[in-house]
CSV table of C-alpha atoms (C1' of nucleotides) in Angstrom, one decimal:
chain,number,residue,atom,x,y,z
A,150,MET,CA,0.2,-0.2,0.0
A,151,GLU,CA,2.2,2.9,1.5
A,152,GLU,CA,5.3,3.6,-0.1
A,153,TYR,CA,8.8,4.2,1.4
A,154,SER,CA,11.4,6.3,0.7
A,155,GLU,CA,14.8,5.3,0.7
A,156,LYS,CA,15.9,6.8,3.8
A,157,GLN,CA,12.7,5.1,5.3
A,158,LEU,CA,13.7,1.8,3.8
A,159,SER,CA,17.2,2.0,5.3
A,160,ILE,CA,15.6,2.6,8.6
A,161,LEU,CA,13.4,-0.3,8.4
A,162,LYS,CA,16.2,-2.5,7.1
A,163,VAL,CA,19.0,-1.5,10.1
A,164,ALA,CA,16.2,-1.9,12.5
A,165,GLU,CA,15.1,-5.2,11.2
A,166,ARG,CA,18.8,-6.4,11.6
A,167,LEU,CA,19.4,-5.0,14.8
A,168,PHE,CA,15.9,-6.3,16.2
A,169,ALA,CA,16.8,-9.8,15.2
A,170,ASP,CA,20.6,-9.9,16.7
A,171,GLN,CA,19.6,-8.1,19.8
A,172,GLY,CA,16.1,-8.2,20.6
A,173,PHE,CA,13.5,-5.6,20.3
A,174,HIS,CA,14.1,-4.1,23.9
A,175,GLY,CA,17.9,-4.9,23.5
A,176,THR,CA,18.1,-2.1,20.5
A,177,SER,CA,17.9,1.4,21.2
A,178,VAL,CA,16.7,3.6,18.7
A,179,ARG,CA,20.1,5.6,19.0
A,180,ASP,CA,21.8,2.4,17.8
A,181,ILE,CA,19.4,2.1,14.7
A,182,ALA,CA,19.6,5.9,13.8
A,183,GLN,CA,23.3,5.6,14.2
A,184,GLU,CA,23.9,2.7,11.7
A,185,ALA,CA,21.1,3.9,9.3
A,186,ASP,CA,23.0,7.3,9.6
A,187,VAL,CA,20.0,9.4,10.2
A,188,ASN,CA,19.0,11.5,13.1
A,189,ILE,CA,17.4,10.0,16.0
A,190,ALA,CA,14.4,12.5,15.7
A,191,MET,CA,13.8,10.8,12.1
A,192,ILE,CA,12.5,7.7,13.5
A,193,SER,CA,9.6,9.0,15.3
A,194,TYR,CA,9.1,11.7,12.5
A,195,TYR,CA,8.6,8.9,10.1
A,196,PHE,CA,7.2,5.9,12.2
A,197,GLY,CA,5.9,7.6,15.3
A,198,SER,CA,7.4,5.2,17.8
A,199,LYS,CA,9.8,2.4,18.2
A,200,ASP,CA,6.9,0.0,18.8
A,201,LYS,CA,5.5,1.5,15.5
A,202,LEU,CA,8.6,0.9,13.8
A,203,LEU,CA,8.4,-2.6,14.7
A,204,GLU,CA,4.9,-2.9,13.6
A,205,THR,CA,5.7,-1.5,10.2
A,206,ILE,CA,8.5,-4.0,9.8
A,207,PHE,CA,5.9,-6.8,10.7
A,208,ARG,CA,2.9,-5.0,8.2
A,209,PHE,CA,5.6,-4.7,5.6
A,210,ARG,CA,6.8,-8.3,5.9
A,211,MET,CA,3.5,-9.8,6.3
A,212,GLU,CA,2.1,-8.1,3.2
A,213,ALA,CA,5.0,-10.0,1.1
A,214,SER,CA,4.0,-13.3,3.2
A,215,ARG,CA,0.0,-12.9,2.2
A,216,LYS,CA,1.2,-12.5,-1.6
A,217,PHE,CA,3.6,-15.5,-1.1
A,218,ILE,CA,0.6,-17.6,0.0
A,219,ASN,CA,-1.8,-16.8,-2.8
A,220,GLU,CA,1.2,-17.7,-4.9
A,221,LEU,CA,1.2,-21.0,-3.6
A,222,LEU,CA,-2.6,-21.7,-4.4
A,223,GLU,CA,-1.8,-21.5,-7.9
A,224,ASN,CA,-0.1,-24.8,-7.9
A,225,ASP,CA,-3.1,-26.8,-8.6
A,226,THR,CA,-1.8,-29.3,-11.2
A,227,LEU,CA,0.8,-31.0,-9.1
A,228,GLU,CA,0.1,-34.3,-7.3
A,229,PRO,CA,-0.3,-34.0,-3.6
A,230,LEU,CA,3.0,-35.1,-2.7
A,231,ASP,CA,4.8,-33.0,-5.0
A,232,LYS,CA,2.4,-30.0,-4.0
A,233,ILE,CA,4.0,-30.8,-0.4
A,234,TYR,CA,7.4,-30.8,-1.6
A,235,SER,CA,6.9,-27.5,-3.6
A,236,LEU,CA,5.4,-25.9,-0.1
A,237,ILE,CA,8.4,-27.1,1.6
A,238,ASP,CA,11.0,-25.4,-0.7
A,239,ARG,CA,9.0,-22.4,-1.0
A,240,PHE,CA,8.8,-22.1,2.8
A,241,ILE,CA,12.3,-22.9,3.1
A,242,ASN,CA,13.3,-20.1,0.3
A,243,LYS,CA,11.0,-17.5,1.8
A,244,MET,CA,12.0,-18.3,5.6
A,245,LEU,CA,15.8,-18.4,5.1
A,246,GLY,CA,15.5,-15.4,2.5
A,247,GLU,CA,14.4,-13.2,5.2
A,248,GLN,CA,16.2,-14.9,8.5
A,249,TYR,CA,16.4,-11.4,10.3
A,250,PHE,CA,12.5,-11.2,10.0
A,251,GLN,CA,12.1,-14.7,11.3
A,252,CYS,CA,14.2,-14.1,13.9
A,253,ILE,CA,12.1,-11.2,15.3
A,254,MET,CA,9.1,-13.3,14.7
A,255,SER,CA,10.8,-16.4,16.8
A,256,ARG,CA,11.2,-13.8,19.5
A,257,GLU,CA,8.0,-11.9,19.3
A,258,GLN,CA,6.0,-14.9,19.6
A,259,LEU,CA,7.0,-15.7,22.9
A,260,ASN,CA,6.0,-12.5,24.7
A,261,SER,CA,2.9,-13.2,26.9
A,262,GLN,CA,1.3,-10.2,26.6
A,263,GLN,CA,-0.9,-9.4,23.7
A,264,SER,CA,0.0,-6.8,21.0
A,265,PRO,CA,-0.6,-5.7,17.5
A,266,VAL,CA,2.4,-7.8,16.4
A,267,ARG,CA,1.5,-11.0,18.3
A,268,ASP,CA,-2.0,-10.9,16.6
A,269,LEU,CA,-0.5,-10.8,13.3
A,270,ILE,CA,1.9,-13.6,13.7
A,271,TRP,CA,-1.0,-15.9,14.7
A,272,GLN,CA,-3.2,-14.7,12.0
A,273,LEU,CA,-0.4,-15.4,9.7
A,274,LYS,CA,0.1,-18.9,11.0
A,275,GLY,CA,-3.7,-19.6,10.8
A,276,GLU,CA,-3.3,-18.8,7.0
A,277,MET,CA,-0.3,-20.8,6.4
A,278,LEU,CA,-2.1,-24.0,8.1
A,279,GLY,CA,-5.2,-23.1,6.0
A,280,LEU,CA,-2.9,-23.5,3.1
A,281,MET,CA,-1.7,-26.9,4.2
A,282,GLN,CA,-4.9,-28.4,5.5
A,283,PRO,CA,-7.0,-28.8,2.6
A,284,ILE,CA,-3.8,-30.1,0.3
A,285,VAL,CA,-3.4,-33.1,3.2
A,286,THR,CA,-7.2,-33.4,3.7
A,287,ASN,CA,-7.9,-34.0,-0.1
A,288,ALA,CA,-5.4,-36.6,-0.6
A,289,GLN,CA,-6.3,-38.3,2.7
A,290,GLU,CA,-9.8,-38.7,1.0
A,291,ALA,CA,-8.4,-39.8,-2.1
A,292,GLY,CA,-6.6,-42.5,-0.3
A,293,ILE,CA,-3.0,-41.3,-1.1
A,294,PHE,CA,-2.1,-40.0,2.4
A,295,HIS,CA,-2.7,-41.6,5.8
A,296,LYS,CA,-5.7,-40.7,7.8
A,297,ASP,CA,-3.9,-40.3,10.8
A,298,VAL,CA,-1.7,-37.6,10.6
A,299,ASP,CA,-2.1,-34.5,12.7
A,300,VAL,CA,-1.5,-31.6,10.1
A,301,GLU,CA,-1.5,-28.9,12.7
A,302,MET,CA,1.7,-30.5,14.5
A,303,LEU,CA,3.2,-31.2,11.2
A,304,MET,CA,3.2,-27.4,10.5
A,305,THR,CA,4.5,-26.9,13.9
A,306,THR,CA,7.3,-29.1,13.0
A,307,LEU,CA,8.1,-27.6,9.5
A,308,PHE,CA,8.0,-23.9,11.3
A,309,GLY,CA,9.6,-25.4,14.2
A,310,THR,CA,12.3,-27.0,12.1
A,311,ILE,CA,13.4,-24.0,10.1
A,312,HIS,CA,13.2,-21.7,12.9
A,313,GLN,CA,15.7,-23.8,14.9
A,314,VAL,CA,18.1,-24.1,11.4
A,315,ILE,CA,18.4,-20.2,11.7
A,316,PRO,CA,20.4,-19.9,14.8
A,317,ALA,CA,22.0,-23.3,14.3
A,318,GLN,CA,23.4,-22.4,11.3
A,319,HIS,CA,27.3,-22.2,12.5
A,320,ILE,CA,26.8,-25.7,13.9
A,321,LEU,CA,25.2,-27.3,10.7
A,322,LYS,CA,28.0,-25.6,8.9
A,323,LYS,CA,30.6,-28.0,10.1
A,324,SER,CA,29.3,-30.8,8.4
A,325,ALA,CA,29.4,-28.9,5.0
A,326,PRO,CA,31.8,-30.7,2.3
A,327,PRO,CA,34.9,-28.9,2.0
A,328,GLU,CA,34.0,-27.2,-1.3
A,329,VAL,CA,31.3,-24.9,0.1
A,330,ILE,CA,33.4,-22.0,0.9
A,331,SER,CA,31.7,-18.9,-0.2
A,332,ASP,CA,28.5,-17.5,1.4
A,333,GLU,CA,25.9,-18.3,-1.2
A,334,ASP,CA,27.6,-21.8,-1.5
A,335,TYR,CA,26.9,-22.3,2.0
A,336,GLY,CA,23.4,-20.8,1.7
A,337,ALA,CA,22.6,-23.5,-1.0
A,338,TYR,CA,23.9,-26.3,1.3
A,339,ILE,CA,22.1,-25.1,4.2
A,340,ARG,CA,18.7,-24.9,1.9
A,341,ASN,CA,19.4,-28.2,0.3
A,342,ARG,CA,19.9,-29.8,3.4
A,343,VAL,CA,16.9,-28.9,5.2
A,344,SER,CA,15.0,-29.5,2.2
A,345,THR,CA,15.9,-33.0,1.7
A,346,HIS,CA,15.4,-33.7,5.5
A,347,LEU,CA,11.9,-32.0,5.6
A,348,LYS,CA,11.0,-33.8,2.3
A,349,LYS,CA,12.2,-37.2,3.8
A,350,LEU,CA,10.0,-36.6,6.8
A,351,PHE,CA,7.0,-35.5,5.2
A,352,LYS,CA,7.0,-38.3,2.5
A,353,ALA,CA,7.8,-40.7,5.4
A,354,ILE,CA,4.9,-39.7,7.6
A,355,LEU,CA,2.5,-39.0,4.9
A,356,THR,CA,2.8,-42.3,2.8
A,357,HIS,CA,4.6,-44.7,5.2
A,358,GLU,CA,2.6,-48.0,6.1
A,359,PHE,CA,2.3,-48.4,9.7
B,211,MET,CA,27.1,-27.3,43.9
B,212,GLU,CA,26.1,-24.1,45.4
B,213,GLU,CA,23.0,-24.0,47.3
B,214,TYR,CA,20.2,-21.3,47.6
B,215,SER,CA,18.3,-19.8,50.2
B,216,GLU,CA,14.1,-19.4,49.7
B,217,LYS,CA,14.9,-15.8,49.2
B,218,GLN,CA,17.1,-16.4,46.6
B,219,LEU,CA,14.9,-19.2,44.8
B,220,SER,CA,12.0,-17.1,44.8
B,221,ILE,CA,14.0,-14.5,42.8
B,222,LEU,CA,15.3,-17.1,40.6
B,223,LYS,CA,11.8,-18.3,40.1
B,224,VAL,CA,10.1,-14.9,39.6
B,225,ALA,CA,13.0,-14.0,37.2
B,226,GLU,CA,12.9,-16.9,35.2
B,227,ARG,CA,9.0,-16.5,34.8
B,228,LEU,CA,9.4,-12.7,33.7
B,229,PHE,CA,12.6,-13.3,31.3
B,230,ALA,CA,10.3,-15.8,29.5
B,231,ASP,CA,7.0,-13.5,29.4
B,232,GLN,CA,8.6,-10.4,28.4
B,233,GLY,CA,12.3,-10.8,27.5
B,234,PHE,CA,15.6,-10.1,29.5
B,235,HIS,CA,16.0,-6.6,28.4
B,236,GLY,CA,12.1,-6.3,28.6
B,237,THR,CA,12.1,-7.1,32.2
B,238,SER,CA,13.6,-4.4,34.8
B,239,VAL,CA,15.0,-5.6,38.2
B,240,ARG,CA,12.6,-3.5,39.7
B,241,ASP,CA,9.9,-5.8,38.4
B,242,ILE,CA,11.8,-8.7,39.4
B,243,ALA,CA,12.2,-7.3,43.2
B,244,GLN,CA,8.5,-6.4,43.3
B,245,GLU,CA,7.2,-9.7,42.3
B,246,ALA,CA,9.5,-11.7,44.5
B,247,ASP,CA,8.8,-9.3,47.4
B,248,VAL,CA,12.3,-8.1,48.0
B,249,ASN,CA,14.3,-5.1,48.1
B,250,ILE,CA,16.1,-4.0,44.8
B,251,ALA,CA,19.4,-4.1,46.2
B,252,MET,CA,19.0,-7.6,46.9
B,253,ILE,CA,19.4,-8.8,43.7
B,254,SER,CA,22.9,-7.2,43.4
B,255,TYR,CA,23.6,-8.5,46.6
B,256,TYR,CA,22.7,-12.0,45.9
B,257,PHE,CA,23.8,-12.4,42.2
B,258,GLY,CA,25.9,-9.6,41.4
B,259,SER,CA,23.9,-8.1,38.4
B,260,LYS,CA,21.2,-8.7,36.2
B,261,ASP,CA,23.4,-10.3,33.6
B,262,LYS,CA,24.8,-12.5,36.4
B,263,LEU,CA,21.1,-13.4,37.4
B,264,LEU,CA,20.3,-14.9,34.0
B,265,GLU,CA,23.6,-16.6,34.1
B,266,THR,CA,22.5,-18.2,37.2
B,267,ILE,CA,19.4,-19.5,35.8
B,268,PHE,CA,21.3,-20.8,33.1
B,269,ARG,CA,23.6,-22.8,35.4
B,270,PHE,CA,20.9,-23.9,37.3
B,271,ARG,CA,19.0,-25.4,34.8
B,272,MET,CA,21.6,-26.6,32.9
B,273,GLU,CA,23.1,-28.8,35.8
B,274,ALA,CA,19.7,-30.7,36.1
B,275,SER,CA,20.0,-31.1,32.1
B,276,ARG,CA,23.4,-32.7,32.6
B,277,LYS,CA,21.9,-35.2,35.3
B,278,PHE,CA,18.9,-35.6,32.7
B,279,ILE,CA,21.5,-36.6,29.9
B,280,ASN,CA,23.2,-39.1,32.0
B,281,GLU,CA,20.0,-41.1,33.1
B,282,LEU,CA,19.1,-41.0,29.4
B,283,LEU,CA,22.2,-42.9,29.0
B,284,GLU,CA,21.2,-45.9,31.3
B,285,ASN,CA,18.3,-47.1,29.0
B,286,ASP,CA,20.7,-49.8,27.6
B,287,THR,CA,18.5,-52.6,27.4
B,288,LEU,CA,15.6,-51.1,25.4
B,289,GLU,CA,15.6,-52.0,21.4
B,290,PRO,CA,17.0,-48.8,18.9
B,291,LEU,CA,13.1,-47.6,18.1
B,292,ASP,CA,12.3,-48.0,21.9
B,293,LYS,CA,15.2,-45.9,23.1
B,294,ILE,CA,14.1,-43.3,20.3
B,295,TYR,CA,10.5,-43.3,21.9
B,296,SER,CA,11.8,-43.0,25.4
B,297,LEU,CA,14.1,-40.4,24.5
B,298,ILE,CA,11.2,-38.3,22.8
B,299,ASP,CA,8.9,-38.8,25.6
B,300,ARG,CA,11.7,-37.8,28.3
B,301,PHE,CA,12.3,-34.7,26.2
B,302,ILE,CA,8.9,-33.7,25.9
B,303,ASN,CA,8.3,-33.8,29.7
B,304,LYS,CA,11.8,-32.1,30.5
B,305,MET,CA,10.9,-29.3,27.9
B,306,LEU,CA,7.5,-28.9,28.9
B,307,GLY,CA,8.1,-29.2,32.4
B,308,GLU,CA,10.4,-26.2,32.3
B,309,GLN,CA,8.6,-24.0,29.7
B,310,TYR,CA,9.5,-20.8,31.0
B,311,PHE,CA,13.4,-21.7,30.7
B,312,GLN,CA,12.7,-23.2,27.3
B,313,CYS,CA,11.3,-19.7,26.1
B,314,ILE,CA,14.6,-17.7,27.8
B,315,MET,CA,16.5,-20.2,25.6
B,316,SER,CA,14.9,-19.8,22.7
B,317,ARG,CA,15.0,-16.1,22.8
B,318,GLU,CA,18.8,-16.2,24.1
B,319,GLN,CA,19.9,-18.5,21.3
B,320,LEU,CA,18.9,-16.2,19.0
B,321,ASN,CA,21.4,-13.1,20.1
B,322,SER,CA,24.2,-12.8,17.7
B,323,GLN,CA,27.0,-11.5,19.8
B,324,GLN,CA,28.4,-14.3,21.9
B,325,SER,CA,28.0,-14.5,25.6
B,326,PRO,CA,28.5,-17.1,28.6
B,327,VAL,CA,24.9,-18.1,28.1
B,328,ARG,CA,25.2,-18.4,24.4
B,329,ASP,CA,27.9,-20.8,24.9
B,330,LEU,CA,26.1,-22.8,27.3
B,331,ILE,CA,23.2,-23.3,25.3
B,332,TRP,CA,25.4,-24.6,22.1
B,333,GLN,CA,27.4,-27.0,24.4
B,334,LEU,CA,24.4,-28.6,25.9
B,335,LYS,CA,22.9,-29.1,22.4
B,336,GLY,CA,26.1,-30.6,21.3
B,337,GLU,CA,25.7,-33.0,24.2
B,338,MET,CA,22.2,-33.9,23.4
B,339,LEU,CA,23.2,-34.6,19.8
B,340,GLY,CA,26.1,-37.0,21.5
B,341,LEU,CA,23.4,-38.7,23.2
B,342,MET,CA,21.4,-39.6,20.2
B,343,GLN,CA,23.9,-40.0,17.5
B,344,PRO,CA,25.5,-43.5,18.6
B,345,ILE,CA,21.6,-44.7,19.3
B,346,VAL,CA,21.0,-44.0,15.5
B,347,THR,CA,24.3,-45.0,14.3
B,348,ASN,CA,24.6,-48.6,16.0
B,349,ALA,CA,20.8,-49.3,14.8
B,350,GLN,CA,22.1,-48.1,11.1
B,351,GLU,CA,25.2,-50.5,11.4
B,352,ALA,CA,22.8,-53.2,12.9
B,353,GLY,CA,20.6,-52.6,9.7
B,354,ILE,CA,17.6,-51.7,11.7
B,355,PHE,CA,17.5,-47.9,11.0
B,356,HIS,CA,18.2,-46.6,7.6
B,357,LYS,CA,21.4,-45.2,6.3
B,358,ASP,CA,20.5,-42.0,5.0
B,359,VAL,CA,19.3,-40.1,8.0
B,360,ASP,CA,20.4,-36.6,9.0
B,361,VAL,CA,20.5,-37.3,12.6
B,362,GLU,CA,21.5,-33.4,13.3
B,363,MET,CA,18.4,-32.5,11.3
B,364,LEU,CA,16.5,-34.8,13.2
B,365,MET,CA,17.6,-33.4,16.5
B,366,THR,CA,16.8,-29.9,14.9
B,367,THR,CA,13.2,-30.9,14.4
B,368,LEU,CA,12.9,-32.5,17.7
B,369,PHE,CA,13.9,-29.3,19.3
B,370,GLY,CA,12.4,-27.1,17.0
B,371,THR,CA,8.9,-28.7,17.2
B,372,ILE,CA,9.1,-28.7,21.0
B,373,HIS,CA,9.8,-25.1,21.0
B,374,GLN,CA,7.3,-24.2,18.5
B,375,VAL,CA,4.6,-26.1,20.5
B,376,ILE,CA,5.2,-23.8,23.6
B,377,PRO,CA,4.0,-20.6,22.3
B,378,ALA,CA,1.8,-22.3,20.0
B,379,GLN,CA,-0.5,-23.9,23.0
B,380,HIS,CA,-3.2,-21.6,22.7
B,381,ILE,CA,-3.9,-22.6,19.2
B,382,LEU,CA,-3.4,-26.3,19.7
B,383,LYS,CA,-5.7,-26.2,22.5
B,384,LYS,CA,-8.5,-25.3,20.4
B,385,SER,CA,-8.5,-29.0,18.8
B,386,ALA,CA,-8.7,-30.6,22.3
B,387,PRO,CA,-11.7,-32.8,23.1
B,388,PRO,CA,-14.2,-31.3,25.4
B,389,GLU,CA,-13.5,-33.4,28.4
B,390,VAL,CA,-10.0,-31.9,28.6
B,391,ILE,CA,-10.6,-29.0,31.0
B,392,SER,CA,-8.3,-28.5,33.9
B,393,ASP,CA,-4.6,-27.3,33.4
B,394,GLU,CA,-3.3,-30.7,34.2
B,395,ASP,CA,-5.9,-32.5,31.5
B,396,TYR,CA,-4.5,-30.0,29.3
B,397,GLY,CA,-0.9,-30.4,30.0
B,398,ALA,CA,-1.6,-34.1,29.4
B,399,TYR,CA,-3.1,-33.4,26.3
B,400,ILE,CA,-0.7,-31.8,24.5
B,401,ARG,CA,2.2,-33.8,25.8
B,402,ASN,CA,0.3,-37.0,24.4
B,403,ARG,CA,-0.2,-35.1,21.1
B,404,VAL,CA,3.3,-34.0,20.5
B,405,SER,CA,4.3,-37.3,21.6
B,406,THR,CA,2.1,-39.4,19.4
B,407,HIS,CA,3.5,-36.9,16.4
B,408,LEU,CA,7.0,-37.2,16.9
B,409,LYS,CA,7.1,-40.7,17.5
B,410,LYS,CA,5.2,-41.5,14.3
B,411,LEU,CA,7.7,-39.0,12.5
B,412,PHE,CA,10.7,-40.5,13.9
B,413,LYS,CA,9.6,-43.9,13.3
B,414,ALA,CA,8.3,-43.3,9.7
B,415,ILE,CA,11.8,-41.6,8.8
B,416,LEU,CA,14.0,-44.3,10.5
B,417,THR,CA,12.2,-47.6,9.4
B,418,HIS,CA,10.3,-46.4,6.4
B,419,GLU,CA,11.2,-48.1,2.9
B,420,PHE,CA,11.8,-45.6,0.2
C,233,DA,C1',25.1,-8.6,77.3
C,234,DA,C1',28.5,-7.2,73.8
C,235,DC,C1',30.5,-7.6,69.6
C,236,DA,C1',30.7,-8.9,64.8
C,237,DA,C1',29.1,-10.3,60.6
C,238,DA,C1',25.3,-10.8,57.4
C,239,DA,C1',21.0,-9.3,55.6
C,240,DT,C1',18.1,-5.8,54.6
C,241,DT,C1',16.4,-1.1,53.4
C,242,DA,C1',15.5,3.5,51.3
C,243,DA,C1',18.0,6.6,49.1
C,244,DA,C1',20.8,8.2,45.7
C,245,DC,C1',23.4,7.7,41.5
C,246,DA,C1',24.9,8.3,36.8
C,247,DA,C1',23.9,6.7,32.7
C,248,DA,C1',20.8,5.5,28.9
C,249,DC,C1',16.2,5.3,27.2
C,250,DG,C1',12.4,7.0,23.8
C,251,DT,C1',10.4,11.1,22.7
C,252,DT,C1',9.4,16.3,21.8
C,253,DT,C1',10.8,20.6,21.1
C,254,DA,C1',12.1,24.5,18.7
C,255,DA,C1',15.2,26.5,15.2
C,256,DT,C1',17.2,25.7,10.8
C,257,DT,C1',17.7,23.9,6.1
C,258,DT,C1',15.9,22.1,2.0
C,259,DA,C1',12.2,21.5,-1.4
C,260,DA,C1',8.1,22.5,-4.0
C,261,DA,C1',4.3,25.6,-5.7
C,262,DC,C1',3.2,29.8,-7.6
D,280,DG,C1',11.6,35.5,-5.9
D,281,DT,C1',8.5,34.9,-2.5
D,282,DT,C1',5.8,31.8,0.3
D,283,DT,C1',4.6,27.6,2.3
D,284,DA,C1',5.2,23.2,3.4
D,285,DA,C1',8.4,19.2,4.4
D,286,DA,C1',12.7,17.4,6.0
D,287,DT,C1',16.5,17.6,9.1
D,288,DT,C1',18.9,18.8,13.1
D,289,DA,C1',21.1,19.3,17.9
D,290,DA,C1',19.6,20.0,22.2
D,291,DA,C1',16.5,19.0,25.9
D,292,DC,C1',12.8,16.5,28.2
D,293,DG,C1',11.2,13.7,31.7
D,294,DT,C1',11.5,8.5,32.7
D,295,DT,C1',13.4,4.6,33.7
D,296,DT,C1',17.6,1.9,33.8
D,297,DG,C1',20.8,-1.3,36.7
D,298,DT,C1',24.0,-0.4,40.3
D,299,DT,C1',25.8,1.5,44.5
D,300,DT,C1',25.8,3.8,49.0
D,301,DA,C1',25.3,4.3,53.8
D,302,DA,C1',22.5,3.7,57.4
D,303,DT,C1',19.7,0.2,60.0
D,304,DT,C1',18.1,-4.3,61.4
D,305,DT,C1',18.8,-9.1,61.9
D,306,DT,C1',21.4,-12.9,63.2
D,307,DG,C1',24.9,-16.0,65.3
D,308,DT,C1',28.9,-16.3,68.4
D,309,DT,C1',31.2,-15.6,72.5
DNA sequence: AACAAAATTAAACAAACGTTTAATTTAAAC
DNA sequence: GTTTAAATTAAACGTTTGTTTAATTTTGTT
């Protein structure tokens, strides 16, 4: 909807990184202003307050997530399992492509007192579930997937695994083959590793004979 | 090692809850002092500083986790899959039994700059992996489990799923049968649901024919 | 009872916080 | 070129922050 100037975007970008690295309360508006190379007052001037700044980051990313979800709905020709595979890969790419924001989400979803940000998070998660649920259900009714699968928990595993991968990358990195050197190589290595793992996991539980 | 007085324990308990609910920087020592019904100065007097207080909480819980790991090592008579099942259940009980602390861990592991607390977290995670790795590897060599399983990622899924369940409980609650009313009922319901899900998941990926 | 050590308190500390003010510069419109 | 609005600044605002001080109370020991 709204558009942001370069200066506003640079504030949003810096704030997102710092909130991710140090937490919302661990980051001061002076930190943000300094790293974004703007006057402190500009943050209130543009966004109203520090809280509103966080909210802006969320609305900004969430809008993109909505688009993302709608795009996923258009994969209607694939078979159920391939749909799931496609969904997994897109989720991984999306979430690992905006790791700073995902860090903020990981943090904010833990806050006990409700807030606009908290509501946005669970709203989005609901929509994600609403995306996956019918794919699985349809395949279950068609006899392709098993009946006794807890889709809500499967979604939890999907989110949880990726969210756990983000801070664990420096550990997972150690198992990478020696030819993985550059940051790009490394990003591709992680994506592939998570993708392979999750696809196996989902295929196994959705189609395995018990 | 050290023992703590009732007053100290009450501070630790309150601080753990508040850190979990509002984050470390989102909680003031005045908040803690007030809820624990002690003078503000007592926190510095007992623990040195707010940072040291957090570190104390971590050392306190980690010591228990070490014991927990060592107990797990004694299940040597079970078959591989049952070992895994036992491990899953114990992890769930342990982690859902100290949800406040797990919230703090979820948050702290995201911090980019290293700290004593951060080191402790990854140290413990390494030990957890060292616990699971040989169980799977032995079973793989015995031909009971599949070869192509990424144990490190499996551990990531285990942690990630449970860590994701903690803040998602108010959502997962909605699917509970009507006879689940009390907090205890509800705790048991969640534990069982997560347990069932993770066991299916692990069994499927470890023993499924691809 | 007298003393020493530990525990507890209210008050004060400087530093950092988010936000606002009022003055100034830049840009746009006429 | 003048006028008006928007953007930008440095400085100050009043709180709140974590921590310390110094005085007092409690506790334990002889």
